[in-house]
Coordinates of C-alpha atoms and ligand atoms in Angstrom, one line a residue:
Chain A
M1 CA 126.4 83.6 61.9
V2 CA 128.9 86.3 62.6
A3 CA 131.1 84.8 59.9
T4 CA 128.2 85.1 57.5
R5 CA 128.0 88.9 58.3
V6 CA 131.8 89.2 57.8
F7 CA 131.5 87.5 54.4
E8 CA 128.7 89.8 53.4
A9 CA 130.7 92.8 54.4
K10 CA 133.7 91.4 52.5
E11 CA 131.6 91.0 49.4
K12 CA 130.6 94.7 49.7
G13 CA 134.2 95.6 49.6
A14 CA 135.3 95.7 53.2
S15 CA 138.9 94.8 54.1
L16 CA 139.4 91.9 56.5
Y17 CA 142.3 91.5 58.9
V18 CA 142.6 88.3 60.9
V19 CA 145.0 88.0 63.9
D20 CA 145.2 84.4 65.3
P21 CA 148.0 81.9 66.0
R22 CA 145.9 79.4 64.0
R23 CA 145.2 79.9 60.4
I24 CA 141.5 79.7 61.0
R25 CA 139.1 79.4 58.0
L26 CA 138.4 83.1 58.0
A27 CA 142.1 83.7 57.4
E28 CA 141.7 82.4 53.9
F29 CA 139.6 85.4 53.0
A30 CA 141.7 88.0 54.8
D31 CA 143.4 90.9 53.2
E32 CA 146.1 90.5 55.9
Y33 CA 146.6 87.5 58.1
A34 CA 148.8 88.0 61.1
E35 CA 150.1 84.8 62.7
I36 CA 150.6 86.1 66.2
E37 CA 152.6 84.5 69.0
P38 CA 150.2 83.5 71.8
G39 CA 150.1 86.0 74.7
T40 CA 151.4 89.0 72.8
N41 CA 148.2 90.8 71.8
L42 CA 149.1 93.9 73.8
A43 CA 152.3 94.4 71.9
F44 CA 150.4 94.2 68.6
V45 CA 147.6 96.6 69.5
N46 CA 149.9 99.1 71.1
A47 CA 152.0 99.1 67.9
L48 CA 148.8 99.8 65.9
I49 CA 148.0 102.7 68.1
H50 CA 151.6 104.0 67.9
I51 CA 151.5 103.9 64.1
I52 CA 148.1 105.5 63.8
I53 CA 149.2 108.4 66.1
E54 CA 152.6 108.7 64.6
E55 CA 151.3 108.9 61.1
D56 CA 148.6 111.3 62.1
L57 CA 145.8 108.9 61.0
Y58 CA 143.6 109.3 64.1
D59 CA 140.2 110.9 64.3
H60 CA 141.1 114.4 65.8
K61 CA 137.5 115.5 66.2
F62 CA 136.4 112.4 68.0
V63 CA 139.5 112.4 70.3
A64 CA 139.0 116.1 71.1
E65 CA 135.3 115.9 71.9
R66 CA 134.7 112.5 73.3
V67 CA 137.8 111.0 74.7
E68 CA 139.9 111.5 77.9
N69 CA 143.5 110.5 78.7
F70 CA 144.7 110.5 75.0
E71 CA 148.0 112.2 75.8
A72 CA 148.9 109.6 78.4
V73 CA 148.2 106.8 76.1
K74 CA 150.1 108.5 73.3
E75 CA 153.1 108.9 75.6
S76 CA 152.9 105.2 76.7
V77 CA 153.0 103.8 73.2
K78 CA 155.7 106.1 71.9
D79 CA 158.3 103.4 71.6
C80 CA 155.9 100.7 70.4
T81 CA 157.1 100.7 66.8
A82 CA 156.2 98.1 64.3
K83 CA 159.8 96.8 64.5
W84 CA 159.5 96.5 68.3
A85 CA 156.3 94.6 68.0
E86 CA 157.7 92.3 65.3
E87 CA 160.3 91.0 67.8
I88 CA 157.6 90.1 70.3
T89 CA 154.7 89.0 68.2
N90 CA 156.6 87.5 65.3
I91 CA 154.3 89.4 62.9
P92 CA 156.3 91.1 60.2
A93 CA 156.5 94.9 60.8
E94 CA 155.1 95.5 57.3
T95 CA 151.9 93.5 58.1
I96 CA 151.4 95.5 61.3
E97 CA 151.8 98.7 59.4
N98 CA 149.4 97.6 56.7
I99 CA 146.8 96.7 59.3
A100 CA 147.2 100.0 61.2
R101 CA 146.9 102.1 58.0
G102 CA 144.0 100.0 56.7
F103 CA 142.0 100.1 59.9
A104 CA 142.6 103.8 60.5
G105 CA 141.8 104.6 56.8
A106 CA 138.4 102.9 56.9
D107 CA 135.3 104.9 57.1
K108 CA 133.8 102.3 59.4
G109 CA 136.0 99.9 61.3
S110 CA 134.8 97.1 63.6
V111 CA 136.8 94.9 66.0
L112 CA 135.5 91.4 66.7
Y113 CA 137.1 89.4 69.4
A114 CA 136.5 86.3 71.6
M115 CA 138.4 84.3 74.1
G116 CA 141.7 84.9 72.3
I117 CA 141.7 88.3 73.9
T118 CA 140.2 87.6 77.3
Q119 CA 141.7 84.3 78.3
H120 CA 145.0 85.9 79.2
K121 CA 146.7 87.2 82.3
T122 CA 146.4 90.6 80.6
G123 CA 142.8 90.0 79.4
T124 CA 141.3 93.2 80.9
K125 CA 144.2 95.2 79.4
N126 CA 143.8 93.5 76.1
V127 CA 140.2 94.6 75.9
A128 CA 141.1 98.1 77.1
S129 CA 143.8 98.4 74.4
L130 CA 141.3 97.5 71.7
A131 CA 138.9 100.1 73.2
N132 CA 141.8 102.6 72.8
L133 CA 142.1 101.6 69.1
V134 CA 138.4 102.0 68.3
M135 CA 138.3 105.3 70.2
I136 CA 141.2 107.0 68.4
T137 CA 139.8 105.9 65.1
G138 CA 136.3 107.2 66.0
N139 CA 134.7 103.8 65.5
V140 CA 132.1 104.1 68.2
G141 CA 128.3 104.4 68.3
R142 CA 127.6 104.0 64.6
E143 CA 126.4 101.1 62.5
G144 CA 129.2 98.8 61.5
T145 CA 131.7 100.0 64.1
G146 CA 132.8 99.3 67.6
L147 CA 134.3 96.7 69.8
N148 CA 132.3 93.6 69.6
P149 CA 132.9 90.7 71.9
L150 CA 131.7 87.3 70.5
R151 CA 130.3 85.3 73.3
G152 CA 130.7 81.6 73.1
Q153 CA 127.9 80.2 75.2
N154 CA 124.5 81.4 74.1
N155 CA 123.4 83.4 77.1
V156 CA 126.5 84.9 78.6
Q157 CA 125.0 88.3 78.1
G158 CA 121.8 87.4 79.9
A159 CA 123.7 85.6 82.8
C160 CA 125.7 88.8 83.4
D161 CA 122.7 91.1 83.0
L162 CA 120.6 89.2 85.4
G163 CA 123.0 88.9 88.2
A164 CA 125.1 85.7 87.9
L165 CA 128.0 87.7 89.2
P166 CA 129.4 88.0 92.7
N167 CA 129.9 91.8 92.8
V168 CA 126.6 93.1 91.4
L169 CA 122.9 92.5 91.7
P170 CA 120.8 92.0 88.5
G171 CA 121.2 95.0 86.2
Y172 CA 124.9 95.6 87.2
Q173 CA 123.8 97.4 90.4
K174 CA 126.8 97.3 92.8
A175 CA 126.3 94.9 95.7
V176 CA 128.0 97.1 98.2
D177 CA 126.1 100.3 97.3
P178 CA 123.6 101.1 100.0
A179 CA 121.1 102.2 97.4
T180 CA 121.1 98.7 96.0
K181 CA 120.5 97.2 99.4
E182 CA 117.5 99.4 99.9
K183 CA 116.0 98.8 96.5
Y184 CA 116.3 95.1 96.6
G185 CA 115.5 94.8 100.2
K186 CA 112.0 96.1 99.5
V187 CA 111.3 93.1 97.3
W188 CA 113.7 90.4 98.5
G189 CA 113.8 91.2 102.2
D190 CA 117.0 90.2 104.0
F191 CA 119.7 89.2 101.5
S192 CA 123.5 88.9 101.1
C193 CA 124.8 92.0 99.4
F194 CA 128.6 91.8 99.5
D195 CA 131.4 91.4 96.9
G196 CA 131.3 87.6 96.8
N197 CA 133.9 85.1 95.6
K198 CA 134.5 84.6 91.9
I199 CA 134.7 81.0 90.8
P200 CA 138.5 80.5 91.2
E201 CA 138.2 82.1 94.7
M202 CA 135.4 79.8 95.6
F203 CA 137.8 76.9 94.9
D204 CA 140.4 78.6 97.1
R205 CA 137.8 78.9 99.9
I206 CA 137.0 75.2 99.6
D207 CA 140.7 74.4 99.7
E208 CA 141.0 76.5 102.9
G209 CA 138.2 74.5 104.4
K210 CA 135.9 77.5 104.7
M211 CA 133.4 76.8 101.9
K212 CA 131.4 73.8 102.8
A213 CA 128.7 73.6 100.1
L214 CA 128.4 74.2 96.4
Y215 CA 125.4 74.5 94.0
V216 CA 126.3 74.0 90.3
M217 CA 123.7 74.6 87.7
G218 CA 124.3 73.8 84.0
E219 CA 128.0 73.9 84.2
N220 CA 130.8 71.4 84.0
P221 CA 133.8 72.9 85.8
V222 CA 135.7 69.6 85.8
L223 CA 136.2 70.1 82.1
S224 CA 135.9 73.8 81.7
D225 CA 138.0 75.2 84.6
P226 CA 141.8 75.5 84.4
D227 CA 143.9 73.1 86.4
Q228 CA 141.6 70.1 86.5
Q229 CA 143.5 68.4 89.4
H230 CA 142.8 71.3 91.7
V231 CA 139.1 71.4 90.7
M232 CA 138.7 67.7 91.3
H233 CA 140.5 67.9 94.6
C234 CA 138.1 70.7 95.7
L235 CA 135.0 69.0 94.5
E236 CA 136.1 65.9 96.4
K237 CA 136.8 68.0 99.5
V238 CA 133.6 70.1 99.7
D239 CA 131.1 68.6 102.2
F240 CA 128.0 69.0 100.2
M241 CA 127.3 69.6 96.5
V242 CA 124.2 69.8 94.4
V243 CA 124.4 69.6 90.6
Q244 CA 121.5 70.5 88.3
D245 CA 122.0 69.4 84.7
I246 CA 120.5 67.5 81.8
F247 CA 123.3 64.8 81.8
L248 CA 125.3 63.1 84.5
S249 CA 128.4 65.2 83.6
E250 CA 131.9 64.7 85.0
T251 CA 131.1 67.3 87.6
A252 CA 127.8 65.7 88.5
Q253 CA 129.7 62.5 89.5
Y254 CA 131.0 64.4 92.6
A255 CA 127.5 65.6 93.6
D256 CA 125.6 64.5 96.7
V257 CA 122.3 65.3 95.0
V258 CA 121.7 65.6 91.2
L259 CA 118.6 67.5 90.0
P260 CA 117.5 66.8 86.4
G261 CA 116.9 70.1 84.6
A262 CA 115.3 70.6 81.2
S263 CA 116.9 71.6 77.9
F264 CA 116.0 74.9 76.1
L265 CA 113.6 73.0 73.9
E266 CA 111.6 71.9 76.9
K267 CA 110.9 75.2 78.6
D268 CA 109.8 78.8 78.2
G269 CA 112.0 81.7 78.9
S270 CA 114.2 84.3 77.3
F271 CA 117.8 84.5 76.1
T272 CA 119.8 87.7 75.5
N273 CA 122.1 87.5 72.5
T274 CA 125.4 89.3 71.9
E275 CA 123.7 92.4 70.6
R276 CA 121.8 92.7 73.9
R277 CA 118.6 91.5 72.3
A278 CA 116.2 89.6 74.6
Q279 CA 114.3 87.0 72.7
L280 CA 111.9 84.3 73.7
I281 CA 112.3 80.6 73.7
H282 CA 109.2 78.4 73.6
K283 CA 108.6 74.9 75.0
A284 CA 108.5 72.5 72.0
L285 CA 108.6 69.2 74.0
E286 CA 107.7 68.2 77.5
P287 CA 110.7 67.8 79.9
I288 CA 111.9 64.2 79.6
G289 CA 110.9 61.8 82.3
E290 CA 110.5 63.5 85.7
S291 CA 112.9 66.3 84.8
K292 CA 111.7 69.9 85.5
P293 CA 112.4 73.3 83.9
D294 CA 115.3 74.9 85.9
W295 CA 113.3 78.0 86.7
L296 CA 110.7 75.8 88.5
I297 CA 113.4 73.9 90.4
L298 CA 114.9 77.2 91.6
A299 CA 111.5 78.6 92.6
E300 CA 110.5 75.5 94.5
L301 CA 113.8 75.5 96.3
M302 CA 113.3 79.1 97.3
Q303 CA 110.0 78.0 98.9
M304 CA 111.8 75.2 100.7
F305 CA 113.9 77.9 102.3
G306 CA 110.9 79.8 103.4
Y307 CA 110.1 82.1 100.6
E308 CA 106.4 82.9 100.5
G309 CA 106.1 84.1 97.0
S310 CA 105.7 81.9 93.9
Y311 CA 106.1 82.1 90.2
E312 CA 103.4 80.7 87.9
N313 CA 105.7 80.8 84.8
P314 CA 108.9 82.5 83.5
S315 CA 106.8 85.5 82.4
A316 CA 106.0 86.2 86.1
V317 CA 109.8 86.2 86.7
M318 CA 110.2 88.7 84.0
D319 CA 107.6 90.9 85.7
E320 CA 109.9 91.0 88.7
I321 CA 112.9 91.7 86.5
N322 CA 111.0 94.6 84.9
T323 CA 110.6 96.3 88.3
L324 CA 114.2 95.7 89.5
V325 CA 116.5 95.8 86.5
P326 CA 116.4 99.2 84.9
Q327 CA 117.9 98.0 81.5
Y328 CA 115.0 95.5 81.2
G329 CA 112.3 97.8 82.6
G330 CA 110.3 97.7 79.3
I331 CA 111.1 94.2 78.1
T332 CA 107.9 92.2 78.7
Y333 CA 106.9 88.9 77.1
E334 CA 104.1 90.6 75.4
R335 CA 106.4 93.0 73.6
I336 CA 109.0 90.4 72.6
Q337 CA 106.5 87.9 71.4
D338 CA 107.5 88.4 67.7
V339 CA 110.7 90.4 67.7
G340 CA 113.2 90.7 70.5
L341 CA 114.2 94.1 72.1
Q342 CA 117.7 95.4 72.8
W343 CA 118.4 96.8 76.2
P344 CA 118.7 99.4 77.6
C345 CA 114.9 99.6 77.3
P346 CA 113.8 101.4 80.5
N347 CA 110.1 101.5 80.0
L348 CA 107.1 100.2 78.1
D349 CA 107.2 103.0 75.5
H350 CA 111.0 102.7 74.9
P351 CA 111.9 101.1 71.5
G352 CA 115.1 99.5 72.8
T353 CA 118.6 100.6 72.0
Q354 CA 120.4 99.6 68.8
Y355 CA 123.8 101.2 69.4
L356 CA 125.3 101.8 72.8
H357 CA 127.5 105.0 73.2
K358 CA 125.7 106.6 70.2
D359 CA 126.2 110.3 71.1
K360 CA 128.0 109.9 74.4
F361 CA 129.6 107.1 76.4
I362 CA 127.6 105.8 79.3
R363 CA 130.1 107.4 81.6
G364 CA 130.3 110.7 79.7
K365 CA 133.6 110.9 77.9
G366 CA 135.4 107.7 76.8
L367 CA 138.4 107.0 79.0
M368 CA 141.5 105.7 77.4
T369 CA 143.7 103.4 79.4
V370 CA 147.4 103.0 79.5
T371 CA 148.1 99.4 78.7
P372 CA 151.8 98.5 78.6
Y373 CA 152.8 95.1 77.2
E374 CA 153.5 92.3 79.7
E375 CA 154.9 88.8 79.0
P376 CA 152.4 85.9 79.4
G377 CA 152.5 84.0 82.7
E378 CA 154.3 81.0 81.2
Q379 CA 157.2 80.9 78.8
A380 CA 158.5 78.0 76.7
D381 CA 161.8 76.6 77.9
E382 CA 164.0 73.6 77.2
E383 CA 161.9 71.2 79.1
Y384 CA 158.6 72.5 77.8
P385 CA 159.5 74.0 74.4
L386 CA 156.1 74.5 72.8
I387 CA 153.3 76.9 73.6
M388 CA 149.8 75.3 73.8
T389 CA 146.8 77.4 73.1
T390 CA 143.2 76.2 73.5
G391 CA 139.8 76.9 71.9
R392 CA 136.8 75.4 70.4
V393 CA 136.2 73.7 67.1
H394 CA 133.4 74.7 64.8
H395 CA 131.1 71.7 65.5
H396 CA 131.4 71.4 69.2
Y397 CA 130.1 73.5 72.0
H398 CA 132.1 74.1 75.2
T399 CA 132.7 70.9 77.1
G400 CA 130.7 68.8 74.6
T401 CA 127.9 67.7 77.0
M402 CA 125.3 68.5 74.4
T403 CA 127.0 68.2 71.0
R404 CA 128.8 65.0 71.7
E405 CA 125.4 63.4 72.1
V406 CA 124.6 64.4 68.5
W407 CA 126.2 61.9 66.2
T408 CA 126.0 64.1 63.1
L409 CA 128.2 66.6 64.9
D410 CA 130.4 64.2 66.8
R411 CA 131.6 62.3 63.7
E412 CA 133.2 65.5 62.4
Y413 CA 135.8 65.5 65.3
P414 CA 135.4 62.1 67.0
G415 CA 138.1 62.5 69.7
G416 CA 140.7 64.6 71.4
F417 CA 143.4 65.9 69.2
V418 CA 146.4 68.2 69.2
E419 CA 147.3 70.3 66.2
I420 CA 151.0 70.5 65.5
N421 CA 152.9 72.4 62.9
K422 CA 154.5 70.2 60.1
A423 CA 158.0 71.4 60.8
D424 CA 157.7 70.8 64.6
A425 CA 156.3 67.3 63.9
E426 CA 159.1 66.5 61.6
K427 CA 161.7 67.5 64.2
M428 CA 159.9 65.2 66.7
G429 CA 159.5 62.4 64.1
L430 CA 155.7 62.3 64.5
W431 CA 153.3 61.1 61.9
D432 CA 149.7 62.2 61.4
H433 CA 147.1 60.6 63.7
Q434 CA 149.7 59.1 66.0
M435 CA 148.8 59.1 69.7
V436 CA 151.1 61.5 71.6
K437 CA 151.6 62.5 75.2
I438 CA 151.3 66.2 76.0
S439 CA 152.9 67.3 79.3
S440 CA 152.9 70.6 81.1
R441 CA 154.3 71.6 84.4
R442 CA 151.1 70.3 85.9
G443 CA 150.3 67.0 84.3
S444 CA 150.1 64.9 81.1
I445 CA 147.3 63.8 78.8
T446 CA 147.2 61.9 75.5
A447 CA 145.6 62.8 72.3
K448 CA 145.9 62.2 68.5
A449 CA 148.4 64.3 66.6
V450 CA 147.0 66.3 63.7
I451 CA 149.8 67.7 61.6
T452 CA 149.0 70.9 59.8
D453 CA 150.4 74.0 58.2
N454 CA 147.6 76.0 59.7
I455 CA 149.3 76.7 63.0
K456 CA 152.4 78.6 63.8
E457 CA 155.7 76.8 64.4
G458 CA 156.3 76.3 68.1
V459 CA 152.6 76.5 68.9
V460 CA 150.2 73.6 69.4
F461 CA 146.4 73.8 69.6
M462 CA 144.0 71.7 71.7
S463 CA 140.2 71.9 72.1
F464 CA 138.5 71.4 75.4
H465 CA 135.5 69.4 74.1
F466 CA 136.8 66.0 75.0
A467 CA 136.6 64.3 78.4
E468 CA 139.1 61.7 77.3
S469 CA 141.8 64.4 76.7
P470 CA 141.1 66.9 79.5
V471 CA 143.2 69.8 78.4
N472 CA 142.6 71.6 81.7
K473 CA 144.9 69.1 83.5
L474 CA 147.6 71.0 81.7
T475 CA 146.6 74.7 81.9
S476 CA 148.0 76.9 84.6
Q477 CA 146.3 78.9 87.4
V478 CA 147.6 82.2 86.2
V479 CA 144.6 84.6 86.1
D480 CA 143.8 88.1 85.0
P481 CA 144.0 90.0 88.3
V482 CA 140.7 91.9 87.6
T483 CA 138.3 89.3 86.0
K484 CA 140.0 86.1 87.3
I485 CA 139.7 84.7 83.8
P486 CA 142.4 82.1 83.6
E487 CA 145.2 82.3 81.0
Y488 CA 144.0 79.4 78.9
K489 CA 145.7 80.7 75.8
V490 CA 149.3 80.2 76.9
T491 CA 150.7 77.0 78.4
A492 CA 154.2 75.7 78.0
V493 CA 154.1 72.0 77.0
R494 CA 156.3 69.1 75.7
I495 CA 155.1 66.5 73.3
E496 CA 156.3 63.0 72.9
V497 CA 155.1 59.7 71.4
A498 CA 152.6 58.1 73.7
Chain B
M1 CA 96.4 60.8 65.3
I2 CA 99.3 62.9 66.3
L3 CA 99.5 66.2 64.5
L4 CA 102.8 67.8 63.3
K5 CA 103.5 70.8 65.4
R6 CA 105.8 73.7 64.6
V7 CA 107.2 75.7 67.5
L8 CA 109.0 79.0 67.0
T9 CA 112.0 79.4 69.3
T10 CA 115.6 80.8 69.6
C11 CA 118.6 78.6 69.0
G12 CA 120.3 77.9 72.3
Y13 CA 123.8 77.1 71.1
C14 CA 125.6 80.4 70.8
G15 CA 125.2 84.1 71.4
C16 CA 123.9 84.9 67.9
G17 CA 120.4 83.9 68.8
C18 CA 119.1 82.7 65.5
G19 CA 115.4 82.1 65.0
L20 CA 114.0 78.7 64.1
Y21 CA 111.0 76.5 64.1
V22 CA 111.2 73.1 65.7
N23 CA 109.1 70.5 63.9
I24 CA 107.6 68.1 66.4
E25 CA 105.5 65.0 66.1
G26 CA 104.3 63.6 69.4
D27 CA 107.5 63.6 71.6
E28 CA 109.9 63.5 68.6
I29 CA 111.8 66.2 66.9
L30 CA 111.5 65.7 63.1
G31 CA 113.8 68.6 62.2
V32 CA 114.1 72.3 62.2
T33 CA 113.1 75.1 59.8
P34 CA 115.0 78.4 59.8
Q35 CA 112.7 81.4 60.5
G36 CA 112.6 83.6 57.4
G37 CA 112.8 87.3 58.1
H38 CA 114.3 86.9 61.6
V39 CA 116.0 90.0 62.8
V40 CA 119.3 88.2 63.4
S41 CA 119.4 85.2 61.1
D42 CA 116.9 85.9 58.3
G43 CA 116.3 82.3 57.3
K44 CA 119.8 81.0 57.8
L45 CA 121.3 78.6 60.4
C46 CA 124.7 77.1 61.0
A47 CA 125.5 73.4 61.3
K48 CA 124.7 73.4 65.1
G49 CA 121.3 75.1 64.5
W50 CA 120.4 72.6 61.8
H51 CA 121.6 69.4 63.5
G52 CA 122.2 70.1 67.1
F53 CA 118.9 69.0 68.7
S54 CA 118.9 65.2 69.0
F55 CA 120.6 65.4 72.4
V56 CA 117.2 66.4 73.8
R57 CA 116.0 62.8 73.6
S58 CA 119.3 61.1 74.3
P59 CA 118.9 57.9 76.4
R60 CA 121.6 59.4 78.6
R61 CA 119.4 62.3 79.8
L62 CA 118.8 62.5 83.5
T63 CA 115.1 61.7 84.1
K64 CA 114.9 61.5 87.9
P65 CA 116.6 63.2 90.9
L66 CA 119.6 61.2 92.1
I67 CA 121.0 60.9 95.7
K68 CA 124.5 59.6 96.4
N69 CA 124.7 56.4 98.6
N70 CA 127.4 55.9 101.2
D71 CA 129.3 53.7 98.8
G72 CA 129.6 56.5 96.2
T73 CA 126.9 55.1 93.8
F74 CA 123.7 57.0 93.0
R75 CA 120.1 55.9 93.6
E76 CA 117.0 57.5 92.1
A77 CA 114.9 59.6 94.4
S78 CA 111.6 61.5 94.5
W79 CA 111.7 65.3 94.1
E80 CA 110.4 65.6 97.6
E81 CA 113.3 63.6 99.1
A82 CA 115.8 65.4 96.8
Y83 CA 114.6 68.8 97.9
K84 CA 114.7 67.8 101.5
T85 CA 118.3 66.6 101.1
V86 CA 119.3 69.8 99.4
K87 CA 117.8 71.8 102.2
E88 CA 119.6 69.8 104.9
G89 CA 122.9 69.9 103.1
F90 CA 122.9 73.7 102.7
T91 CA 121.5 74.2 106.2
R92 CA 124.5 72.3 107.6
A93 CA 126.9 74.6 105.8
M94 CA 125.3 77.8 107.0
T95 CA 127.1 79.9 109.6
G96 CA 124.2 81.6 111.2
G97 CA 125.2 84.9 109.6
D98 CA 126.2 85.7 106.1
N99 CA 127.4 82.6 104.1
T100 CA 129.5 84.3 101.4
D101 CA 132.6 82.3 102.3
A102 CA 130.6 79.1 103.2
I103 CA 128.4 78.5 100.2
G104 CA 129.2 78.9 96.5
V105 CA 126.8 79.0 93.6
F106 CA 127.6 78.5 89.9
S107 CA 124.9 79.7 87.6
S108 CA 124.9 79.1 83.9
A109 CA 125.3 80.9 80.6
R110 CA 123.2 78.2 79.0
C111 CA 120.2 78.8 81.2
T112 CA 117.6 81.5 80.5
N113 CA 117.5 85.1 81.8
E114 CA 114.8 84.2 84.2
E115 CA 116.8 81.2 85.6
N116 CA 119.9 83.3 86.1
F117 CA 117.8 85.9 87.9
L118 CA 116.2 83.3 90.1
M119 CA 119.6 81.7 90.9
A120 CA 120.9 85.1 92.0
K121 CA 117.8 85.5 94.2
L122 CA 118.1 82.0 95.6
A123 CA 121.8 82.5 96.4
R124 CA 121.6 85.9 97.9
M125 CA 118.1 85.7 99.6
S126 CA 117.7 82.0 100.5
L127 CA 121.3 80.8 100.9
K128 CA 122.6 84.2 102.1
T129 CA 125.7 84.1 100.0
S130 CA 127.1 86.6 97.6
S131 CA 129.4 84.0 96.0
I132 CA 127.5 83.5 92.8
D133 CA 129.3 83.4 89.4
H134 CA 129.1 81.6 86.1
C135 CA 131.7 79.7 84.0
A136 CA 131.5 81.8 80.9
R137 CA 134.5 83.7 81.8
L138 CA 136.3 80.4 81.4
Ligands
SF4_501 S1 122.1 78.5 64.4 FE1 124.3 78.5 64.7 S2 124.9 80.7 64.7 FE2 122.7 80.6 65.0 S3 122.4 80.7 67.2 FE3 122.5 78.5 66.6 S4 124.6 77.9 66.9 FE4 124.6 80.2 66.8

């Protein structure tokens, strides 16, 4: 759907710049396509900022009135010339200059990004550098501008908003803040309000023998987490595990108890999309067999542990959300029956918020961050001469537990595959559709070779939809120090005939 | 006679949140119809929205709670027994104080807002752990 919007903008005369190590479909329509070396985003963005400042193409008024720390960033990118970035990113200096001038010259500029930015050791800095770019060009708080993360799974926004995070309570209220404890304590009584472990840290705690029990709802970490060996080892080790899912996933195999949940067509509730718009889902079918809607399972378990309250339906849960989560204060089922509302929506009279940061940033002035380039955690060498990057293919969804059950989608990409550049394939003497072995410093898997022009030389691409080619056996445990997001986009590998 | 039913809902595959009707007869999905005028998708859907729903009635769906036997196989169980086993398992792992380092909870970016909220509450209030996270960062 986002692609549709991009095409519409393009038809109306917008310029499109695509930066990706794979020549994705959108690249065909781009004014400039930059075939970037995986793991070098920061060098590219810093060069854009350097050129825009150097050539005086930045938005002076916006910078003066609404931004802090501009001088420090300016100083930090002073040597980041297009030539310098060309060396690192392999994007021709001229292309970098064209993109910088084009983006700075546009009346409205918008940056769309996904895991290609975040799944790196420098993921947090990558996002911060893009924020610098939209700030110096004044592309904030107006229609058709901004920094727009594209979320893969449907309700990432809602999961974050409503508290599926270790450091905050629902509504991004800091767990360690005494005010949060007091506010939630009134409704929840005694509860744990610390900075908890993020997922990779939970696995570490299990490995150390401290964490004894795990509850996994609707996720399949065996396929989706980096370093599959380590994950399987930990799931094997943990004393007790509950998995709640709609299929017996690879992860569920390790469970002591499996609870059958319901799909989104079998329950009521709400999702929040990437524009922060909360929208209703309605039950179309009864949950299959004896399965139950996940909200009901969670509510019943709460009662097992002594909770005296109860929820008649998801709307009653939303009532509690209205009182505790300021951003959702005015988002009731009644109001979103027909059209969803965008948070922040603090009360029943509030119309919702279309653009964040419209007149001022939430924190006042926008803070620019110095984000120097760092090399990715893994480098190619003689033994592992190729760089593998991972992602999704159009017809599948995350680890494939849903889409692989749908034959009309599965036949489009029926098995694990690895995309290899023609020139690399020739050097290795591979032919199309041959089975190959892909090895990294952590393990080996096999998959079918797909030989293509659409990927950079020296780079191979794999998707993590396929249980028979578990890519995460190969990926490293290098993570972004802030978010703990693993560096999925850069793994050094070797390929040989299987 | 079973009547054809049309249920308006939001596509659950990606973060766009397109609007669609699911056409139902009895317990069977006959197909979907995009919702004209929807604020996000205005009558359009991608391939996943059009075709992505037959998994709901896949024969591989889990239909009953399962409990693992000593030999590693699963047996079907009642909800009552499953809940009891869940309670015992977590109770064994509890430290008597805060369980942030003893119990971990993975919530899901595929589940609803309400479910994520309840999972946060179950984790922090009932299981006394702050270790709750979801896999979407992956
Ligand atoms: S129809 Fe396609 S674009 Fe729209 S929400 Fe569903 S998967 Fe996303």
